[in-house]
């Protein structure tokens, strides 16, 4: 069983969107995989995904009713095999929090698109553009699938 945790700042816009889309993308894969998401902050603790993220996920037939924001815990660093940061600030924050021996689990979500000049998944909390975020997440999914299937 492979365990993937996707992390952004608030866990209401980008990481729940990526969680829902990755889960759907891998649904027909033989992989035994669990996918969850969390925030580096506790600002939105207990909140459902942002209406913009809910809209995107619902348009793709993905249920958001059981999604609630939570902050990453120290235990997560041991439990998960892959911890994917949506932007470079998230990665920096995660590196600061990571217990010894867990740092190799941390990766930038867009690191699988080395040819891309965009390193950070844009935060629709600030941009208001959920479609742009969706399109970028979608580009990275086949690459992550390849890596998880290795
Ligand atoms: P996210 O976006 O990290 O993609 O979930 C944000 C959500 C909430 C806040 C910032 C970013 N906030 O400041 O509460």
mmCIF file of C-alpha atoms and ligand atoms in Angstrom:
data_model
loop_
_atom_site.group_PDB
_atom_site.id
_atom_site.type_symbol
_atom_site.label_atom_id
_atom_site.label_comp_id
_atom_site.label_asym_id
_atom_site.label_seq_id
_atom_site.Cartn_x
_atom_site.Cartn_y
_atom_site.Cartn_z
ATOM 1 C CA UNK A 1 0.000 0.000 0.000
ATOM 2 C CA UNK A 2 1.392 3.377 -1.053
ATOM 3 C CA UNK A 3 0.298 6.426 0.884
ATOM 4 C CA UNK A 4 0.243 9.893 -0.623
ATOM 5 C CA UNK A 5 -0.412 13.159 1.210
ATOM 6 C CA UNK A 6 -0.934 16.350 -0.794
ATOM 7 C CA UNK A 7 -0.231 19.563 1.085
ATOM 8 C CA UNK A 8 -0.992 23.257 0.567
ATOM 9 C CA UNK A 9 -1.392 26.196 2.939
ATOM 10 C CA UNK A 10 -5.084 26.128 3.877
ATOM 11 C CA UNK A 11 -6.176 22.674 2.639
ATOM 12 C CA UNK A 12 -9.338 24.155 1.106
ATOM 13 C CA UNK A 13 -8.342 25.142 -2.466
ATOM 14 C CA UNK A 14 -5.390 23.357 -4.107
ATOM 15 C CA UNK A 15 -4.683 20.196 -2.100
ATOM 16 C CA UNK A 16 -8.301 18.949 -1.865
ATOM 17 C CA UNK A 17 -8.619 19.614 -5.608
ATOM 18 C CA UNK A 18 -5.479 17.558 -6.287
ATOM 19 C CA UNK A 19 -6.599 14.852 -3.834
ATOM 20 C CA UNK A 20 -9.977 14.421 -5.551
ATOM 21 C CA UNK A 21 -8.530 14.498 -9.053
ATOM 22 C CA UNK A 22 -5.674 12.091 -8.263
ATOM 23 C CA UNK A 23 -8.038 9.655 -6.576
ATOM 24 C CA UNK A 24 -10.285 9.689 -9.641
ATOM 25 C CA UNK A 25 -7.312 9.458 -12.020
ATOM 26 C CA UNK A 26 -5.955 6.374 -10.233
ATOM 27 C CA UNK A 27 -9.343 4.719 -9.705
ATOM 28 C CA UNK A 28 -8.786 2.187 -12.504
ATOM 29 C CA UNK A 29 -5.151 1.553 -11.598
ATOM 30 C CA UNK A 30 -4.062 -1.753 -10.052
ATOM 31 C CA UNK A 31 -2.170 0.296 -7.482
ATOM 32 C CA UNK A 32 -3.010 -0.097 -3.816
ATOM 33 C CA UNK A 33 -2.925 3.533 -2.849
ATOM 34 C CA UNK A 34 -4.436 5.919 -0.323
ATOM 35 C CA UNK A 35 -4.538 9.639 -0.953
ATOM 36 C CA UNK A 36 -5.258 12.365 1.576
ATOM 37 C CA UNK A 37 -4.557 16.083 1.851
ATOM 38 C CA UNK A 38 -3.631 18.534 4.600
ATOM 39 C CA UNK A 39 -2.560 22.129 5.171
ATOM 40 C CA UNK A 40 0.624 23.514 6.649
ATOM 41 C CA UNK A 41 -1.560 26.000 8.562
ATOM 42 C CA UNK A 42 -4.527 25.407 10.839
ATOM 43 C CA UNK A 43 -6.350 28.487 9.562
ATOM 44 C CA UNK A 44 -9.164 26.615 7.844
ATOM 45 C CA UNK A 45 -9.312 23.620 10.225
ATOM 46 C CA UNK A 46 -12.626 21.777 9.794
ATOM 47 C CA UNK A 47 -13.722 23.808 6.766
ATOM 48 C CA UNK A 48 -15.038 22.140 3.610
ATOM 49 C CA UNK A 49 -13.232 22.841 0.334
ATOM 50 C CA UNK A 50 -13.592 26.370 -1.071
ATOM 51 C CA UNK A 51 -16.739 26.731 -3.252
ATOM 52 C CA UNK A 52 -14.475 27.126 -6.299
ATOM 53 C CA UNK A 53 -12.758 23.789 -5.620
ATOM 54 C CA UNK A 54 -16.103 22.146 -4.864
ATOM 55 C CA UNK A 55 -17.440 23.389 -8.210
ATOM 56 C CA UNK A 56 -14.489 21.939 -10.155
ATOM 57 C CA UNK A 57 -14.644 18.593 -8.357
ATOM 58 C CA UNK A 58 -18.425 18.305 -8.654
ATOM 59 C CA UNK A 59 -18.210 19.069 -12.385
ATOM 60 C CA UNK A 60 -16.009 15.983 -12.634
ATOM 61 C CA UNK A 61 -18.336 13.819 -10.564
ATOM 62 C CA UNK A 62 -16.153 13.864 -7.455
ATOM 63 C CA UNK A 63 -17.869 13.884 -4.065
ATOM 64 C CA UNK A 64 -16.575 16.555 -1.673
ATOM 65 C CA UNK A 65 -18.982 15.938 1.207
ATOM 66 C CA UNK A 66 -16.398 14.114 3.329
ATOM 67 C CA UNK A 67 -13.577 16.588 2.758
ATOM 68 C CA UNK A 68 -12.628 18.848 5.661
ATOM 69 C CA UNK A 69 -9.484 20.873 6.158
ATOM 70 C CA UNK A 70 -6.932 19.583 8.610
ATOM 71 C CA UNK A 71 -3.403 20.570 9.530
ATOM 72 C CA UNK A 72 -0.536 18.181 8.837
ATOM 73 C CA UNK A 73 0.669 16.368 11.966
ATOM 74 C CA UNK A 74 4.094 14.999 12.905
ATOM 75 C CA UNK A 75 2.626 11.500 12.612
ATOM 76 C CA UNK A 76 1.787 12.167 8.938
ATOM 77 C CA UNK A 77 5.496 12.416 8.138
ATOM 78 C CA UNK A 78 5.925 8.796 9.296
ATOM 79 C CA UNK A 79 2.628 7.417 7.945
ATOM 80 C CA UNK A 80 2.832 8.729 4.366
ATOM 81 C CA UNK A 81 5.367 7.578 1.725
ATOM 82 C CA UNK A 82 4.930 10.597 -0.539
ATOM 83 C CA UNK A 83 4.252 14.120 0.715
ATOM 84 C CA UNK A 84 3.595 16.449 -2.203
ATOM 85 C CA UNK A 85 3.795 20.220 -1.683
ATOM 86 C CA UNK A 86 1.718 22.441 -3.959
ATOM 87 C CA UNK A 87 4.254 25.294 -3.911
ATOM 88 C CA UNK A 88 7.789 26.105 -2.892
ATOM 89 C CA UNK A 89 6.706 27.910 0.281
ATOM 90 C CA UNK A 90 4.719 24.824 1.340
ATOM 91 C CA UNK A 91 7.844 22.716 0.685
ATOM 92 C CA UNK A 92 10.015 25.056 2.761
ATOM 93 C CA UNK A 93 7.493 24.926 5.617
ATOM 94 C CA UNK A 94 7.294 21.118 5.393
ATOM 95 C CA UNK A 95 11.090 20.794 5.457
ATOM 96 C CA UNK A 96 11.132 22.864 8.634
ATOM 97 C CA UNK A 97 8.519 20.597 10.265
ATOM 98 C CA UNK A 98 9.836 17.235 9.014
ATOM 99 C CA UNK A 99 11.179 14.883 11.697
ATOM 100 C CA UNK A 100 14.642 13.419 11.071
ATOM 101 C CA UNK A 101 14.672 10.738 8.390
ATOM 102 C CA UNK A 102 11.441 11.859 6.681
ATOM 103 C CA UNK A 103 12.757 14.656 4.438
ATOM 104 C CA UNK A 104 13.175 12.355 1.408
ATOM 105 C CA UNK A 105 9.390 11.920 1.327
ATOM 106 C CA UNK A 106 8.892 15.595 0.444
ATOM 107 C CA UNK A 107 8.465 16.608 -3.203
ATOM 108 C CA UNK A 108 7.177 19.597 -5.108
ATOM 109 C CA UNK A 109 3.928 18.621 -6.890
ATOM 110 C CA UNK A 110 5.123 20.154 -10.170
ATOM 111 C CA UNK A 111 8.620 18.629 -9.959
ATOM 112 C CA UNK A 112 7.339 15.966 -12.381
ATOM 113 C CA UNK A 113 7.058 18.673 -15.067
ATOM 114 C CA UNK A 114 10.741 19.677 -15.281
ATOM 115 C CA UNK A 115 10.189 21.445 -18.611
ATOM 116 C CA UNK A 116 7.570 23.725 -17.041
ATOM 117 C CA UNK A 117 8.661 27.218 -16.032
ATOM 118 C CA UNK A 118 5.819 27.202 -13.500
ATOM 119 C CA UNK A 119 7.097 25.661 -10.269
ATOM 120 C CA UNK A 120 4.158 26.497 -8.008
ATOM 121 C CA UNK A 121 0.540 25.455 -8.420
ATOM 122 C CA UNK A 122 -1.133 28.899 -8.367
ATOM 123 C CA UNK A 123 -3.284 29.482 -5.302
ATOM 124 C CA UNK A 124 -6.849 30.371 -6.344
ATOM 125 C CA UNK A 125 -7.373 31.839 -2.868
ATOM 126 C CA UNK A 126 -5.322 34.717 -4.275
ATOM 127 C CA UNK A 127 -5.784 34.376 -8.065
ATOM 128 C CA UNK A 128 -9.500 33.520 -8.069
ATOM 129 C CA UNK A 129 -8.704 31.257 -11.045
ATOM 130 C CA UNK A 130 -9.668 27.696 -10.169
ATOM 131 C CA UNK A 131 -9.591 26.536 -13.805
ATOM 132 C CA UNK A 132 -5.903 27.423 -14.197
ATOM 133 C CA UNK A 133 -5.100 25.452 -11.040
ATOM 134 C CA UNK A 134 -7.178 22.526 -12.274
ATOM 135 C CA UNK A 135 -5.393 22.469 -15.656
ATOM 136 C CA UNK A 136 -1.960 22.427 -14.047
ATOM 137 C CA UNK A 137 -2.848 19.665 -11.576
ATOM 138 C CA UNK A 138 -4.177 17.604 -14.468
ATOM 139 C CA UNK A 139 -0.869 17.893 -16.355
ATOM 140 C CA UNK A 140 1.073 16.412 -13.438
ATOM 141 C CA UNK A 141 -1.205 13.418 -12.753
ATOM 142 C CA UNK A 142 0.080 11.023 -15.472
ATOM 143 C CA UNK A 143 3.658 11.631 -14.295
ATOM 144 C CA UNK A 144 2.819 10.876 -10.687
ATOM 145 C CA UNK A 145 0.968 7.759 -11.799
ATOM 146 C CA UNK A 146 4.116 6.563 -13.616
ATOM 147 C CA UNK A 147 6.193 7.147 -10.492
ATOM 148 C CA UNK A 148 3.738 5.412 -8.150
ATOM 149 C CA UNK A 149 3.552 2.413 -10.511
ATOM 150 C CA UNK A 150 7.328 1.889 -10.530
HETATM 151 P P1 LIG B 1 -4.933 26.726 -0.307
HETATM 152 O O1 LIG B 1 -5.442 28.251 -0.367
HETATM 153 O O2 LIG B 1 -3.616 26.757 0.432
HETATM 154 O O3 LIG B 1 -4.789 26.325 -1.727
HETATM 155 O O4 LIG B 1 -6.017 25.961 0.440
HETATM 156 C C1 LIG B 1 -5.590 29.056 0.769
HETATM 157 C C2 LIG B 1 -6.700 28.906 1.585
HETATM 158 C C3 LIG B 1 -6.862 29.724 2.701
HETATM 159 C C4 LIG B 1 -5.923 30.680 2.977
HETATM 160 C C5 LIG B 1 -4.798 30.833 2.158
HETATM 161 C C6 LIG B 1 -4.637 30.010 1.060
HETATM 162 N N1 LIG B 1 -6.073 31.536 4.106
HETATM 163 O O5 LIG B 1 -5.317 32.507 4.227
HETATM 164 O O6 LIG B 1 -6.948 31.255 4.949
#
